[in-house]
Amino acid sequence: MVGLGRLTFIGLGLRGLGGIPLEGLEKAREADKVYIELYTSPLADFSLEQLASLLGKQPIQLSREDLEERSGEMVLRDAKEGWAVLMVPGDPMVATTHVDLRLRALKAGIRVEIVHAASIYSAAASISGLQAYKFGRTVTIPFPSPGFMPQTPYDVVKENLSRGLHTLLLLDYDAKTGRWMTVREGLQYLLTIEESRGEKVASKDRLALGLAGVGGADVEVKGGLIGRLIKEDFKLKPQTIIIPGSLHFMEAEALKVLAGVKPEELP
Amino acid sequence: MVGLGRLTFIGLGLRGLGGIPLEGLEKAREADKVYIELYTSPLADFSLEQLASLLGKQPIQLSREDLEERSGEMVLRDAKEGWAVLMVPGDPMVATTHVDLRLRALKAGIRVEIVHAASIYSAAASISGLQAYKFGRTVTIPFPSPGFMPQTPYDVVKENLSRGLHTLLLLDYDAKTGRWMTVREGLQYLLTIEESRGEKVASKDRLALGLAGVGGADVEVKGGLIGRLIKEDFKLKPQTIIIPGSLHFMEAEALKVLAGVKPEELP
């Protein structure tokens, strides 16, 4: 079943070039051909030129069309006869596109391997001071448009809160315009739904955390009641929101020390 | 508030030395003192000697007692006057011990930074072919002992299934004996509780996935009904279990191609 071909997915982690795992760096240097896609999730402070000099070869950047409409056929072609690498933001396979390409490769008899890297899923949880095993389902808040404002994010927070679980809310990124949703826009999205439904899931007196620049040494973590947090400024990108569920003593302590949550703001 | 001191937590990722992020390698090389702990989660194929030669300095290994009973005081002492690094398995802060040390450092006016790495939380999800955002709460199955067999893992799976969500079940690791729980032992744990409760959460006709050696190129991913999967052998360590919830078309396709799940075993 497995032929000569080889395809290695390599995660780039969360920011710049620092998140590349040692194994990924070595394999990208050895491989015959290196592709990269930067649209499935935002990667801040990243320079393709710096990566090229680090690898000693020029990675070929793929567009959404290359991977989704043309099904990554050039990657598969190279992976059939030699060793092709696809570098992706965060941890591979979080995007459906990667899973699709992985399945196509396996069906073509290509040997596939995955080099894992830091993912926003675990990094946001761990930087917040909250315990990873107490997070429920994660959800993304999309950019709303006239007639388009799904209530899923609100429902997921509600569902997790009912079980005392924390919710990680990823904020949309528009690869075309390069625009990133901010904590303020995300909180406003939730408040707007709260106004119409009034179930006290995301009212102004609900504790929330805003994170910016997760993955960088200068990461911003601020917490407080939504009514106060929505006024806070976050400089870095990408930005993320966490709505905490029930808190252990150490989690409450962490929110005070790490995120500036006031004692009277704790549930 | 922030003095001269500096403490950097660096994730080692999941296996061997390959998971160390580039930024972590550079910072550990620069730091005045490098500590490492290898007990909060299992790290396969890891050699302290190789790490030492990679860093050009000998990391000081800390025991559970050093960090929990003596509160990592030697780390804090070094971090007050210079730059101390603590290397940890997986992604930092997943273990409460790291959060505790981080809070102590911040309260002592020490600058703290975190270098994220691959975590079993996202890696196991992504290698399985299932979508990360469809995972509910994660739970660990502990080694049972006479009179000790918590039903939490069963309850968490039940709770997630009722919402159509996947469950990642981490398997216990006994740092003292170096013993790792196997997929078979984990499934037996769930079956034993199923026998007494009979709620069809983890019966023999429930679809499950077994993963071994997550993080390595030779990772094993096998799926099937628990009654069949429990007979499968997994060579690598650590091992993990996933109980899938409702499946999208592509997730079902992935389980067939990646995990050898038979069409008739799909829900």
Short mmCIF file of C-alpha atoms in Angstrom, two decimals, chain B:
data_model
loop_
_atom_site.label_atom_id
_atom_site.label_comp_id
_atom_site.label_asym_id
_atom_site.label_seq_id
_atom_site.Cartn_x
_atom_site.Cartn_y
_atom_site.Cartn_z
CA MET B 1 6.57 44.97 40.49
CA VAL B 2 8.86 43.16 38.05
CA GLY B 3 12.47 42.94 39.13
CA LEU B 4 15.63 41.63 37.50
CA GLY B 5 14.57 38.02 37.78
CA ARG B 6 13.22 35.95 34.94
CA LEU B 7 11.57 32.51 34.81
CA THR B 8 10.78 30.81 31.50
CA PHE B 9 8.62 27.70 31.33
CA ILE B 10 9.47 25.72 28.20
CA GLY B 11 7.31 22.92 26.82
CA LEU B 12 9.15 19.85 25.53
CA GLY B 13 6.26 18.58 23.44
CA LEU B 14 5.31 14.93 23.27
CA ARG B 15 8.23 12.69 22.32
CA GLY B 16 12.00 12.74 22.53
CA LEU B 17 13.78 16.01 21.79
CA GLY B 18 12.03 16.73 18.49
CA GLY B 19 9.12 18.56 20.07
CA ILE B 20 11.15 21.40 21.59
CA PRO B 21 10.14 24.66 19.88
CA LEU B 22 13.00 26.62 18.33
CA GLU B 23 12.38 29.51 20.71
CA GLY B 24 12.58 27.15 23.69
CA LEU B 25 15.89 25.73 22.53
CA GLU B 26 17.39 29.20 22.11
CA LYS B 27 16.17 30.43 25.50
CA ALA B 28 17.33 27.33 27.37
CA ARG B 29 20.77 27.79 25.80
CA GLU B 30 20.92 31.45 26.90
CA ALA B 31 19.49 31.05 30.42
CA ASP B 32 21.73 31.01 33.51
CA LYS B 33 20.18 27.85 34.94
CA VAL B 34 18.06 25.11 33.36
CA TYR B 35 15.76 22.88 35.42
CA ILE B 36 13.60 20.07 34.08
CA GLU B 37 10.78 17.95 35.48
CA LEU B 38 9.60 14.76 33.82
CA TYR B 39 6.91 13.50 36.20
CA THR B 40 3.79 15.63 35.49
CA SER B 41 3.16 13.82 32.22
CA PRO B 42 4.85 10.99 30.35
CA LEU B 43 7.48 11.88 27.74
CA ALA B 44 8.53 8.90 25.61
CA ASP B 45 11.93 8.28 24.01
CA PHE B 46 13.48 11.11 25.99
CA SER B 47 17.16 11.27 26.91
CA LEU B 48 18.44 13.81 29.43
CA GLU B 49 21.98 13.23 28.13
CA GLN B 50 20.94 14.17 24.59
CA LEU B 51 19.17 17.27 25.88
CA ALA B 52 22.29 18.27 27.81
CA SER B 53 24.47 18.02 24.71
CA LEU B 54 21.85 19.89 22.67
CA LEU B 55 21.80 22.72 25.22
CA GLY B 56 25.49 22.68 26.00
CA LYS B 57 24.64 22.56 29.71
CA GLN B 58 23.33 20.01 32.19
CA PRO B 59 19.66 20.47 33.12
CA ILE B 60 18.92 19.82 36.81
CA GLN B 61 16.09 17.31 37.13
CA LEU B 62 13.45 18.11 39.77
CA SER B 63 11.36 15.54 41.61
CA ARG B 64 7.71 15.86 42.61
CA GLU B 65 8.94 16.60 46.14
CA ASP B 66 11.19 19.41 44.88
CA LEU B 67 8.28 21.13 43.17
CA GLU B 68 5.33 20.29 45.39
CA GLU B 69 6.68 19.91 48.93
CA ARG B 70 9.55 22.36 48.58
CA SER B 71 7.46 24.55 46.21
CA GLY B 72 10.24 24.78 43.65
CA GLU B 73 12.16 27.10 45.97
CA MET B 74 15.51 26.48 44.24
CA VAL B 75 13.95 27.50 40.91
CA LEU B 76 12.53 30.68 42.45
CA ARG B 77 15.83 31.47 44.16
CA ASP B 78 17.70 31.32 40.84
CA ALA B 79 14.90 33.16 39.01
CA LYS B 80 15.11 36.08 41.44
CA GLU B 81 18.72 36.91 40.68
CA GLY B 82 19.06 35.72 37.11
CA TRP B 83 17.35 33.83 34.31
CA ALA B 84 16.02 30.38 35.23
CA VAL B 85 14.31 27.97 32.85
CA LEU B 86 12.02 25.09 33.76
CA MET B 87 11.52 22.57 30.96
CA VAL B 88 8.39 20.45 31.26
CA PRO B 89 6.73 17.63 29.27
CA GLY B 90 4.01 18.66 26.79
CA ASP B 91 2.67 22.21 27.03
CA PRO B 92 3.40 24.09 30.28
CA MET B 93 0.62 24.98 32.75
CA VAL B 94 -1.45 21.89 32.03
CA ALA B 95 -0.17 20.67 35.40
CA THR B 96 -1.39 22.56 38.51
CA THR B 97 2.17 22.48 39.85
CA HIS B 98 3.29 24.77 37.03
CA VAL B 99 0.46 27.21 37.69
CA ASP B 100 1.36 27.27 41.38
CA LEU B 101 5.05 27.97 40.64
CA ARG B 102 4.09 30.62 38.08
CA LEU B 103 1.92 32.43 40.64
CA ARG B 104 4.68 32.28 43.31
CA ALA B 105 7.14 33.74 40.81
CA LEU B 106 4.84 36.60 39.80
CA LYS B 107 4.14 37.41 43.44
CA ALA B 108 7.91 37.54 44.01
CA GLY B 109 8.20 40.13 41.24
CA ILE B 110 9.82 37.70 38.81
CA ARG B 111 9.13 38.13 35.10
CA VAL B 112 7.48 34.93 33.83
CA GLU B 113 7.16 33.76 30.24
CA ILE B 114 5.81 30.58 28.71
CA VAL B 115 7.07 28.85 25.57
CA HIS B 116 4.23 26.66 24.34
CA ALA B 117 4.73 23.25 22.74
CA ALA B 118 2.58 20.43 21.41
CA SER B 119 0.10 19.11 23.94
CA ILE B 120 -1.61 15.73 24.07
CA TYR B 121 -4.89 17.66 24.25
CA SER B 122 -4.65 18.92 20.69
CA ALA B 123 -2.29 16.30 19.24
CA ALA B 124 -4.50 13.32 20.12
CA ALA B 125 -7.53 15.11 18.70
CA SER B 126 -5.77 16.08 15.49
CA ILE B 127 -4.08 12.73 14.81
CA SER B 128 -7.43 10.93 15.21
CA GLY B 129 -9.01 12.60 12.18
CA LEU B 130 -11.81 13.95 14.39
CA GLN B 131 -12.47 17.69 14.54
CA ALA B 132 -10.92 19.50 17.52
CA TYR B 133 -13.93 21.77 18.09
CA LYS B 134 -16.19 18.75 18.54
CA PHE B 135 -14.36 17.46 21.62
CA GLY B 136 -16.05 17.94 24.98
CA ARG B 137 -14.34 17.81 28.33
CA THR B 138 -11.19 15.67 28.67
CA VAL B 139 -10.77 13.21 31.55
CA THR B 140 -8.03 10.95 32.91
CA ILE B 141 -8.55 7.28 33.80
CA PRO B 142 -6.58 6.55 37.00
CA PHE B 143 -5.02 3.23 37.98
CA PRO B 144 -7.76 1.51 40.00
CA SER B 145 -6.94 -0.01 43.38
CA PRO B 146 -9.03 -1.94 45.93
CA GLY B 147 -11.82 0.45 46.94
CA PHE B 148 -10.66 3.12 44.47
CA MET B 149 -12.32 3.25 41.04
CA PRO B 150 -13.82 6.71 40.40
CA GLN B 151 -16.70 6.77 37.91
CA THR B 152 -15.83 10.26 36.64
CA PRO B 153 -14.40 8.99 33.32
CA TYR B 154 -17.66 7.15 32.62
CA ASP B 155 -19.73 10.19 33.61
CA VAL B 156 -17.70 12.54 31.41
CA VAL B 157 -18.08 10.25 28.38
CA LYS B 158 -21.82 10.01 29.08
CA GLU B 159 -22.13 13.79 29.39
CA ASN B 160 -20.20 14.40 26.14
CA LEU B 161 -22.08 11.71 24.20
CA SER B 162 -25.40 13.27 25.24
CA ARG B 163 -24.22 16.39 23.37
CA GLY B 164 -22.79 14.48 20.41
CA LEU B 165 -19.24 15.39 21.48
CA HIS B 166 -16.04 13.32 21.36
CA THR B 167 -14.19 12.46 24.57
CA LEU B 168 -10.42 12.29 24.97
CA LEU B 169 -9.51 9.92 27.80
CA LEU B 170 -5.93 10.30 29.03
CA LEU B 171 -4.49 7.21 30.67
CA ASP B 172 -2.71 7.32 34.00
CA TYR B 173 1.06 7.23 34.35
CA ASP B 174 2.75 6.11 37.56
CA ALA B 175 5.98 8.12 37.73
CA LYS B 176 7.22 6.04 40.70
CA THR B 177 7.07 2.70 38.92
CA GLY B 178 7.31 4.18 35.40
CA ARG B 179 4.18 2.22 34.51
CA TRP B 180 1.82 3.51 31.81
CA MET B 181 -1.81 2.47 31.55
CA THR B 182 -2.62 0.70 28.28
CA VAL B 183 -5.63 1.13 25.97
CA ARG B 184 -6.75 -2.34 27.04
CA GLU B 185 -6.64 -1.45 30.75
CA GLY B 186 -8.47 1.80 30.07
CA LEU B 187 -11.24 0.09 28.09
CA GLN B 188 -11.51 -2.59 30.80
CA TYR B 189 -11.94 0.20 33.37
CA LEU B 190 -14.88 1.61 31.39
CA LEU B 191 -16.42 -1.83 30.75
CA THR B 192 -16.28 -2.65 34.47
CA ILE B 193 -18.28 0.49 35.30
CA GLU B 194 -20.63 -0.23 32.37
CA GLU B 195 -21.35 -3.67 33.84
CA SER B 196 -22.48 -2.16 37.15
CA ARG B 197 -24.38 0.83 35.67
CA GLY B 198 -25.61 -0.59 32.37
CA GLU B 199 -26.29 2.82 30.77
CA LYS B 200 -24.79 1.75 27.41
CA VAL B 201 -22.13 4.47 27.60
CA ALA B 202 -19.16 2.13 27.24
CA SER B 203 -20.63 -1.22 26.26
CA LYS B 204 -18.79 -3.63 23.93
CA ASP B 205 -20.69 -2.30 20.90
CA ARG B 206 -19.56 1.29 21.49
CA LEU B 207 -17.10 2.71 18.92
CA ALA B 208 -13.74 3.72 20.41
CA LEU B 209 -10.27 4.68 19.24
CA GLY B 210 -6.95 3.64 20.74
CA LEU B 211 -3.88 5.81 20.19
CA ALA B 212 -0.29 4.97 21.06
CA GLY B 213 2.89 6.98 20.71
CA VAL B 214 1.11 10.23 19.87
CA GLY B 215 3.73 12.74 18.80
CA GLY B 216 5.91 10.23 17.02
CA ALA B 217 6.08 9.49 13.28
CA ASP B 218 5.17 5.87 14.06
CA VAL B 219 1.99 6.73 16.02
CA GLU B 220 -0.57 3.89 16.18
CA VAL B 221 -4.25 4.77 15.65
CA LYS B 222 -6.76 1.90 15.71
CA GLY B 223 -10.51 2.08 16.02
CA GLY B 224 -13.40 -0.28 16.36
CA LEU B 225 -16.14 -1.46 18.69
CA ILE B 226 -14.78 -1.75 22.25
CA GLY B 227 -15.37 -5.53 22.20
CA ARG B 228 -12.95 -5.81 19.25
CA LEU B 229 -10.57 -2.96 20.11
CA ILE B 230 -9.82 -4.37 23.56
CA LYS B 231 -8.16 -7.34 21.83
CA GLU B 232 -5.84 -5.13 19.75
CA ASP B 233 -2.20 -4.74 20.73
CA PHE B 234 -0.54 -1.34 20.94
CA LYS B 235 3.25 -1.29 21.12
CA LEU B 236 4.09 2.35 21.78
CA LYS B 237 3.63 4.54 24.83
CA PRO B 238 1.90 6.69 25.99
CA GLN B 239 -1.53 5.36 25.10
CA THR B 240 -4.82 7.24 24.91
CA ILE B 241 -8.49 6.48 24.24
CA ILE B 242 -11.05 8.52 22.32
CA ILE B 243 -14.78 7.81 22.42
CA PRO B 244 -16.28 9.54 19.36
CA GLY B 245 -19.63 11.32 19.55
CA SER B 246 -21.68 12.05 16.45
CA LEU B 247 -19.62 11.99 13.25
CA HIS B 248 -19.51 14.29 10.23
CA PHE B 249 -19.08 12.56 6.88
CA MET B 250 -15.38 13.42 6.73
CA GLU B 251 -14.78 12.27 10.30
CA ALA B 252 -16.37 8.89 9.50
CA GLU B 253 -14.24 8.68 6.35
CA ALA B 254 -11.12 9.53 8.37
CA LEU B 255 -11.84 6.82 10.95
CA LYS B 256 -12.11 4.25 8.17
CA VAL B 257 -8.89 5.32 6.43
CA LEU B 258 -6.75 6.26 9.45
CA ALA B 259 -7.98 3.93 12.15
CA GLY B 260 -9.25 0.88 10.27
CA VAL B 261 -12.79 1.30 11.55
CA LYS B 262 -15.13 -1.03 9.63
CA PRO B 263 -18.16 0.56 7.91
CA GLU B 264 -20.52 -1.57 10.00
CA GLU B 265 -18.85 -0.28 13.20
CA LEU B 266 -19.76 3.34 12.44
CA PRO B 267 -22.73 4.72 14.39
#
